[in-house]
Amino acid sequence: MGRHRKLTQFLSLLIGNLYLLPWRESPIFQGATKRICFPGLNCYSCPAATMSCPLGGLQNALADFRANLMLGVFHPGAYIIGTLGLIGSVLGRIPCGWLCPFGLFQEILFASPFKKIALPRFLRYGPFFFLIFFVILFPLLLVDSLGYGQTFFCKYVCPAGTFEAGIPLSIMEKDIRGAIGLLFYYKFTLLIAIVLWCLVTSRAFCRSICPLGAIFGLFNRISMVKLRFNKDNCVECKACYKICPTDISFFDNIDNINSPACIRCMKCYKICPTHSINLVFEPILKENKENFQEN
Amino acid sequence: MKRYASLIVFFISILLAGYGLFTNEANILWQKAITICLSCIGIG
């Protein structure tokens, strides 16, 4: 399963960034597939990106919401919210563990031989903070005189934008290179800090910052695909806890097996010696059975 | 009700996405996505 997951992650990276033509006319891809939301953090300003980042799209929709209303147009970002809901209601946070290119990048970084540091538990609330303030409230409420807001998460936080778009575009385009200022240096420093953090802490960005993970995480407990844990079979060897990249501890009931923090990488499923963990597809929840942790 | 939560969310999401498509939101997303986002790259 580990190899399958890596293969899926690399395939997703390739499909989401397939515009690698050397004879390109525009610095970024402008094809029809950019109408599709990519189920992971993949900046649409990346020169190779073939799809749209749902976080960027959602912030843009909310930033323009009031100005559009003043013009008598109602565009609340329903297409993006609906797409995220569709993915989340079926898969929960599976895209985080299997499809997200920035998740793959963090896993590669964490494979480094540096001493590892655990993430404090309270930082699990970080993604919800960034989702509520930087993705929803600030773009919606902090607007100019014409009613237009800004994409605050993209502008002040997102390291994927700097890594996938800022750096390559500033190398490729002379005009962009000339416009580099304080904001770019701030974002570059932030990117370096996050990279260094990811070298020592597993999935540090996903667990403490990523608002897209927070959105998909909200669906983990109700999604059609979910994890099941049979406590009767469990011998409490802690193998699942030791291998979990997000430090979820469900064998001792500290966390739920379908916790919003779970990225569903399925490492626990693979390592469990007693096969106490299962992945099930349940569009309609079955009645709670004794010893089966469901919700 | 809780038993059907995933199905309810699924169908509401289909309605939302459908409404978004109907009101041209996919094209608005495309227009944003084909221009370089200065905020994303950190220069504007």
Tab-separated table of C-alpha atoms in Angstrom:
chain	number	residue	atom	x	y	z
A	1	MET	CA	0.000	0.000	0.000
A	2	GLY	CA	2.896	2.342	0.741
A	3	ARG	CA	4.167	2.022	-2.813
A	4	HIS	CA	0.649	2.446	-4.210
A	5	ARG	CA	0.200	5.616	-2.204
A	6	LYS	CA	3.504	7.095	-3.362
A	7	LEU	CA	2.638	6.196	-6.957
A	8	THR	CA	-0.776	7.860	-6.589
A	9	GLN	CA	0.833	10.950	-5.080
A	10	PHE	CA	3.346	11.244	-7.929
A	11	LEU	CA	0.626	10.625	-10.540
A	12	SER	CA	-1.505	13.324	-8.946
A	13	LEU	CA	1.470	15.688	-8.963
A	14	LEU	CA	2.007	14.943	-12.649
A	15	ILE	CA	-1.655	15.290	-13.682
A	16	GLY	CA	-2.045	18.521	-11.729
A	17	ASN	CA	1.135	19.944	-13.277
A	18	LEU	CA	1.201	18.587	-16.793
A	19	TYR	CA	1.855	21.818	-18.657
A	20	LEU	CA	5.537	21.381	-19.238
A	21	LEU	CA	5.732	22.417	-22.885
A	22	PRO	CA	8.936	24.270	-23.718
A	23	TRP	CA	7.245	26.217	-26.572
A	24	ARG	CA	4.585	27.742	-24.321
A	25	GLU	CA	3.181	31.148	-25.240
A	26	SER	CA	1.869	32.139	-21.828
A	27	PRO	CA	3.861	31.849	-18.595
A	28	ILE	CA	0.968	29.849	-17.094
A	29	PHE	CA	-1.474	27.303	-18.524
A	30	GLN	CA	-4.728	28.796	-19.829
A	31	GLY	CA	-6.647	25.708	-20.919
A	32	ALA	CA	-10.216	24.662	-20.163
A	33	THR	CA	-9.196	22.236	-17.391
A	34	LYS	CA	-8.538	25.175	-15.103
A	35	ARG	CA	-12.284	25.190	-14.530
A	36	ILE	CA	-11.737	22.039	-12.440
A	37	CYS	CA	-10.803	22.263	-8.761
A	38	PHE	CA	-7.720	20.217	-7.942
A	39	PRO	CA	-8.284	18.181	-4.750
A	40	GLY	CA	-5.089	19.377	-3.096
A	41	LEU	CA	-2.902	22.389	-2.450
A	42	ASN	CA	-1.502	23.174	-5.895
A	43	CYS	CA	-1.200	26.858	-6.803
A	44	TYR	CA	-2.942	27.747	-10.075
A	45	SER	CA	-0.280	30.338	-10.777
A	46	CYS	CA	2.305	27.560	-10.968
A	47	PRO	CA	3.526	27.636	-14.602
A	48	ALA	CA	2.753	23.932	-14.992
A	49	ALA	CA	-0.603	23.787	-13.143
A	50	THR	CA	-3.455	22.374	-15.223
A	51	MET	CA	-6.226	22.816	-12.631
A	52	SER	CA	-7.331	25.384	-10.083
A	53	CYS	CA	-6.506	25.491	-6.399
A	54	PRO	CA	-9.851	25.374	-4.543
A	55	LEU	CA	-8.491	27.525	-1.712
A	56	GLY	CA	-7.403	30.293	-4.076
A	57	GLY	CA	-10.696	30.050	-5.953
A	58	LEU	CA	-12.740	30.184	-2.753
A	59	GLN	CA	-10.851	33.215	-1.452
A	60	ASN	CA	-11.292	34.997	-4.791
A	61	ALA	CA	-15.027	34.272	-4.740
A	62	LEU	CA	-15.358	35.603	-1.185
A	63	ALA	CA	-13.117	38.609	-1.881
A	64	ASP	CA	-15.311	39.602	-4.843
A	65	PHE	CA	-18.588	38.674	-3.143
A	66	ARG	CA	-19.559	42.141	-1.872
A	67	ALA	CA	-18.516	43.960	-5.034
A	68	ASN	CA	-20.547	41.463	-7.063
A	69	LEU	CA	-23.533	41.966	-4.771
A	70	MET	CA	-23.307	45.729	-5.328
A	71	LEU	CA	-23.467	44.995	-9.040
A	72	GLY	CA	-26.506	42.798	-8.454
A	73	VAL	CA	-24.689	39.500	-9.057
A	74	PHE	CA	-24.784	36.654	-6.525
A	75	HIS	CA	-21.627	34.538	-6.743
A	76	PRO	CA	-20.980	32.980	-3.322
A	77	GLY	CA	-18.429	30.425	-4.565
A	78	ALA	CA	-21.080	27.695	-4.698
A	79	TYR	CA	-19.225	25.792	-7.414
A	80	ILE	CA	-16.060	25.514	-5.310
A	81	ILE	CA	-17.889	24.821	-2.027
A	82	GLY	CA	-19.994	22.195	-3.783
A	83	THR	CA	-16.945	20.547	-5.334
A	84	LEU	CA	-15.170	20.421	-1.969
A	85	GLY	CA	-18.356	19.019	-0.409
A	86	LEU	CA	-18.601	16.329	-3.064
A	87	ILE	CA	-15.013	15.216	-2.539
A	88	GLY	CA	-15.255	15.462	1.255
A	89	SER	CA	-18.599	13.689	1.616
A	90	VAL	CA	-17.287	10.684	-0.310
A	91	LEU	CA	-13.619	10.515	0.653
A	92	GLY	CA	-13.117	12.686	3.728
A	93	ARG	CA	-9.458	13.575	3.977
A	94	ILE	CA	-8.177	10.902	1.609
A	95	PRO	CA	-6.977	13.564	-0.908
A	96	CYS	CA	-4.597	14.889	1.796
A	97	GLY	CA	-2.905	11.534	2.186
A	98	TRP	CA	-3.047	10.342	-1.410
A	99	LEU	CA	-3.285	13.275	-3.823
A	100	CYS	CA	-1.932	16.526	-2.393
A	101	PRO	CA	1.398	17.531	-4.007
A	102	PHE	CA	2.338	19.693	-1.030
A	103	GLY	CA	1.687	16.724	1.262
A	104	LEU	CA	4.058	14.642	-0.869
A	105	PHE	CA	6.643	17.421	-0.648
A	106	GLN	CA	6.389	17.379	3.148
A	107	GLU	CA	6.753	13.604	3.275
A	108	ILE	CA	9.915	13.797	1.175
A	109	LEU	CA	11.285	16.448	3.524
A	110	PHE	CA	10.426	14.402	6.611
A	111	ALA	CA	12.361	11.423	5.229
A	112	SER	CA	15.521	13.416	6.027
A	113	PRO	CA	17.793	12.004	8.747
A	114	PHE	CA	17.281	14.893	11.205
A	115	LYS	CA	16.098	14.373	14.766
A	116	LYS	CA	12.295	14.426	14.846
A	117	ILE	CA	10.125	16.726	16.950
A	118	ALA	CA	6.477	16.041	17.831
A	119	LEU	CA	3.813	18.646	17.130
A	120	PRO	CA	2.075	20.104	20.222
A	121	ARG	CA	-1.566	18.983	20.273
A	122	PHE	CA	-3.027	22.484	20.487
A	123	LEU	CA	-1.611	23.285	17.029
A	124	ARG	CA	-4.242	20.919	15.604
A	125	TYR	CA	-6.634	23.858	15.845
A	126	GLY	CA	-4.340	25.974	13.633
A	127	PRO	CA	-5.895	24.929	10.292
A	128	PHE	CA	-9.346	25.964	11.547
A	129	PHE	CA	-7.958	29.349	12.621
A	130	PHE	CA	-6.488	29.948	9.157
A	131	LEU	CA	-9.661	28.674	7.485
A	132	ILE	CA	-12.009	30.916	9.482
A	133	PHE	CA	-9.911	34.086	9.441
A	134	PHE	CA	-7.564	34.036	6.431
A	135	VAL	CA	-9.757	32.144	3.960
A	136	ILE	CA	-13.290	33.210	4.929
A	137	LEU	CA	-13.599	36.293	7.169
A	138	PHE	CA	-10.715	38.521	6.053
A	139	PRO	CA	-11.400	38.230	2.284
A	140	LEU	CA	-15.108	38.723	2.943
A	141	LEU	CA	-14.954	41.591	5.434
A	142	LEU	CA	-11.746	43.558	4.835
A	143	VAL	CA	-12.692	45.206	1.562
A	144	ASP	CA	-11.742	48.400	-0.246
A	145	SER	CA	-14.096	51.246	-1.161
A	146	LEU	CA	-15.330	49.325	-4.201
A	147	GLY	CA	-16.125	46.260	-2.121
A	148	TYR	CA	-13.190	44.095	-3.248
A	149	GLY	CA	-11.245	42.083	-0.696
A	150	GLN	CA	-7.957	40.226	-0.946
A	151	THR	CA	-6.867	36.612	-0.928
A	152	PHE	CA	-5.290	36.838	2.517
A	153	PHE	CA	-4.168	33.232	2.867
A	154	CYS	CA	-2.526	33.212	-0.565
A	155	LYS	CA	-0.911	36.575	0.040
A	156	TYR	CA	0.402	36.238	3.575
A	157	VAL	CA	0.636	32.524	4.394
A	158	CYS	CA	0.537	29.999	1.539
A	159	PRO	CA	3.997	28.494	1.032
A	160	ALA	CA	2.759	26.490	-1.979
A	161	GLY	CA	2.234	29.729	-3.909
A	162	THR	CA	5.796	30.860	-3.219
A	163	PHE	CA	7.275	27.442	-3.955
A	164	GLU	CA	5.248	26.500	-7.038
A	165	ALA	CA	4.577	29.937	-8.543
A	166	GLY	CA	6.658	32.705	-6.975
A	167	ILE	CA	10.071	31.095	-7.388
A	168	PRO	CA	9.641	29.595	-10.904
A	169	LEU	CA	7.874	32.687	-12.300
A	170	SER	CA	10.480	35.052	-10.878
A	171	ILE	CA	13.148	32.939	-12.586
A	172	MET	CA	11.243	32.721	-15.892
A	173	GLU	CA	9.795	36.236	-16.171
A	174	LYS	CA	11.962	39.344	-16.149
A	175	ASP	CA	9.017	41.651	-15.298
A	176	ILE	CA	8.093	39.613	-12.236
A	177	ARG	CA	11.717	39.505	-11.132
A	178	GLY	CA	11.778	43.280	-11.327
A	179	ALA	CA	8.653	43.624	-9.184
A	180	ILE	CA	9.974	41.558	-6.274
A	181	GLY	CA	9.712	43.429	-2.986
A	182	LEU	CA	9.300	43.039	0.742
A	183	LEU	CA	6.236	40.759	0.473
A	184	PHE	CA	8.141	38.258	-1.641
A	185	TYR	CA	11.064	38.201	0.800
A	186	TYR	CA	8.620	37.711	3.701
A	187	LYS	CA	6.900	34.830	1.895
A	188	PHE	CA	10.214	33.296	0.914
A	189	THR	CA	11.393	33.424	4.535
A	190	LEU	CA	8.108	31.829	5.626
A	191	LEU	CA	8.583	29.077	3.030
A	192	ILE	CA	12.096	28.358	4.314
A	193	ALA	CA	10.790	28.255	7.902
A	194	ILE	CA	8.039	25.792	6.932
A	195	VAL	CA	10.503	23.638	4.962
A	196	LEU	CA	12.831	23.501	7.981
A	197	TRP	CA	9.895	22.636	10.237
A	198	CYS	CA	8.798	19.859	7.886
A	199	LEU	CA	12.294	18.356	8.045
A	200	VAL	CA	11.771	17.594	11.739
A	201	THR	CA	7.990	17.377	12.160
A	202	SER	CA	5.775	15.058	10.173
A	203	ARG	CA	3.305	16.913	7.921
A	204	ALA	CA	3.841	20.088	9.965
A	205	PHE	CA	2.056	22.356	7.473
A	206	CYS	CA	-0.936	20.031	7.004
A	207	ARG	CA	-1.432	19.654	10.741
A	208	SER	CA	-0.978	23.214	11.892
A	209	ILE	CA	-1.794	25.527	8.970
A	210	CYS	CA	-3.533	23.990	5.938
A	211	PRO	CA	-7.132	25.261	5.625
A	212	LEU	CA	-7.881	22.795	2.821
A	213	GLY	CA	-7.057	19.957	5.207
A	214	ALA	CA	-9.380	21.586	7.749
A	215	ILE	CA	-12.212	21.602	5.191
A	216	PHE	CA	-11.741	17.954	4.217
A	217	GLY	CA	-11.187	17.057	7.889
A	218	LEU	CA	-14.666	18.336	8.752
A	219	PHE	CA	-16.042	15.549	6.560
A	220	ASN	CA	-13.942	12.726	8.037
A	221	ARG	CA	-16.634	11.554	10.476
A	222	ILE	CA	-19.502	11.616	8.010
A	223	SER	CA	-17.813	10.670	4.744
A	224	MET	CA	-18.978	7.578	2.888
A	225	VAL	CA	-15.493	6.092	3.010
A	226	LYS	CA	-14.404	5.828	6.611
A	227	LEU	CA	-12.184	3.891	8.957
A	228	ARG	CA	-13.429	1.323	11.459
A	229	PHE	CA	-11.577	0.145	14.537
A	230	ASN	CA	-12.380	-3.133	16.284
A	231	LYS	CA	-11.178	-2.707	19.853
A	232	ASP	CA	-11.821	-6.384	20.662
A	233	ASN	CA	-9.036	-7.446	18.333
A	234	CYS	CA	-6.628	-4.737	19.474
A	235	VAL	CA	-3.636	-5.866	21.535
A	236	GLU	CA	-2.559	-2.265	22.242
A	237	CYS	CA	0.867	-2.727	20.660
A	238	LYS	CA	0.741	1.003	19.719
A	239	ALA	CA	2.079	0.226	16.247
A	240	CYS	CA	-0.677	2.397	14.712
A	241	TYR	CA	0.201	5.339	16.945
A	242	LYS	CA	3.934	5.033	16.301
A	243	ILE	CA	3.531	5.009	12.526
A	244	CYS	CA	0.787	7.648	12.290
A	245	PRO	CA	2.120	10.803	10.569
A	246	THR	CA	-0.417	12.930	12.439
A	247	ASP	CA	0.025	11.316	15.907
A	248	ILE	CA	-3.564	10.122	16.234
A	249	SER	CA	-4.089	7.853	19.213
A	250	PHE	CA	-7.355	5.980	18.789
A	251	PHE	CA	-6.417	2.616	20.319
A	252	ASP	CA	-6.696	4.182	23.800
A	253	ASN	CA	-9.729	6.345	22.958
A	254	ILE	CA	-7.814	9.647	23.155
A	255	ASP	CA	-8.767	10.361	19.540
A	256	ASN	CA	-11.460	9.079	17.262
A	257	ILE	CA	-10.230	6.914	14.403
A	258	ASN	CA	-12.062	9.299	12.048
A	259	SER	CA	-10.557	12.384	13.682
A	260	PRO	CA	-10.412	15.513	11.467
A	261	ALA	CA	-6.625	15.324	11.825
A	262	CYS	CA	-6.439	11.912	10.086
A	263	ILE	CA	-5.130	12.188	6.517
A	264	ARG	CA	-6.128	8.569	5.785
A	265	CYS	CA	-2.727	7.517	4.574
A	266	MET	CA	-3.686	3.995	5.716
A	267	LYS	CA	-0.342	3.306	7.358
A	268	CYS	CA	-2.162	2.120	10.509
A	269	TYR	CA	-4.291	-0.245	8.421
A	270	LYS	CA	-1.195	-1.737	6.871
A	271	ILE	CA	0.817	-2.142	10.055
A	272	CYS	CA	-1.877	-3.438	12.422
A	273	PRO	CA	-0.851	-7.036	13.321
A	274	THR	CA	-4.390	-8.048	14.304
A	275	HIS	CA	-6.233	-6.384	11.404
A	276	SER	CA	-8.297	-4.287	13.816
A	277	ILE	CA	-8.539	-1.396	11.381
A	278	ASN	CA	-10.661	-1.454	8.261
A	279	LEU	CA	-11.591	0.963	5.532
A	280	VAL	CA	-15.294	0.731	4.719
A	281	PHE	CA	-17.662	2.310	2.236
A	282	GLU	CA	-20.918	3.203	3.980
A	283	PRO	CA	-23.180	5.752	2.294
A	284	ILE	CA	-25.665	5.026	5.087
A	285	LEU	CA	-24.193	4.573	8.562
A	286	LYS	CA	-24.844	1.183	10.098
A	287	GLU	CA	-26.151	1.002	13.661
A	288	ASN	CA	-23.376	1.329	16.221
A	289	LYS	CA	-22.007	-2.050	17.072
A	290	GLU	CA	-20.343	-2.721	20.365
A	291	ASN	CA	-16.595	-2.252	20.284
A	292	PHE	CA	-16.666	-0.710	16.831
A	293	GLN	CA	-15.571	2.872	16.945
A	294	GLU	CA	-17.441	4.702	14.241
A	295	ASN	CA	-18.167	8.280	15.184
B	1	MET	CA	-30.862	11.558	10.457
B	2	LYS	CA	-27.208	11.129	11.417
B	3	ARG	CA	-27.165	7.849	9.525
B	4	TYR	CA	-27.843	9.685	6.305
B	5	ALA	CA	-25.435	12.576	6.938
B	6	SER	CA	-23.001	11.649	4.175
B	7	LEU	CA	-25.800	11.253	1.621
B	8	ILE	CA	-27.420	14.552	2.650
B	9	VAL	CA	-24.103	16.427	2.410
B	10	PHE	CA	-23.376	14.697	-0.897
B	11	PHE	CA	-26.658	15.812	-2.474
B	12	ILE	CA	-26.430	19.341	-1.055
B	13	SER	CA	-22.931	19.527	-2.573
B	14	ILE	CA	-24.270	18.401	-5.948
B	15	LEU	CA	-26.919	21.135	-5.750
B	16	LEU	CA	-24.321	23.757	-4.814
B	17	ALA	CA	-21.912	22.722	-7.553
B	18	GLY	CA	-24.797	22.592	-10.029
B	19	TYR	CA	-25.937	26.068	-9.008
B	20	GLY	CA	-22.366	27.314	-9.385
B	21	LEU	CA	-22.108	25.822	-12.861
B	22	PHE	CA	-25.495	27.286	-13.798
B	23	THR	CA	-24.427	30.766	-12.667
B	24	ASN	CA	-21.160	30.606	-14.576
B	25	GLU	CA	-18.914	30.313	-11.504
B	26	ALA	CA	-16.691	27.734	-13.199
B	27	ASN	CA	-15.865	30.299	-15.883
B	28	ILE	CA	-15.194	32.949	-13.242
B	29	LEU	CA	-12.799	30.525	-11.551
B	30	TRP	CA	-11.148	29.878	-14.916
B	31	GLN	CA	-10.709	33.602	-15.556
B	32	LYS	CA	-8.980	33.987	-12.205
B	33	ALA	CA	-6.848	30.903	-12.710
B	34	ILE	CA	-5.485	31.838	-16.135
B	35	THR	CA	-4.038	35.128	-14.932
B	36	ILE	CA	-0.986	35.215	-12.717
B	37	CYS	CA	-2.058	35.713	-9.109
B	38	LEU	CA	0.284	38.410	-7.790
B	39	SER	CA	-0.757	37.694	-4.197
B	40	CYS	CA	0.116	34.009	-4.588
B	41	ILE	CA	3.596	34.702	-5.895
B	42	GLY	CA	4.157	37.434	-3.332
B	43	ILE	CA	4.532	40.624	-5.315
B	44	GLY	CA	1.137	42.279	-5.024
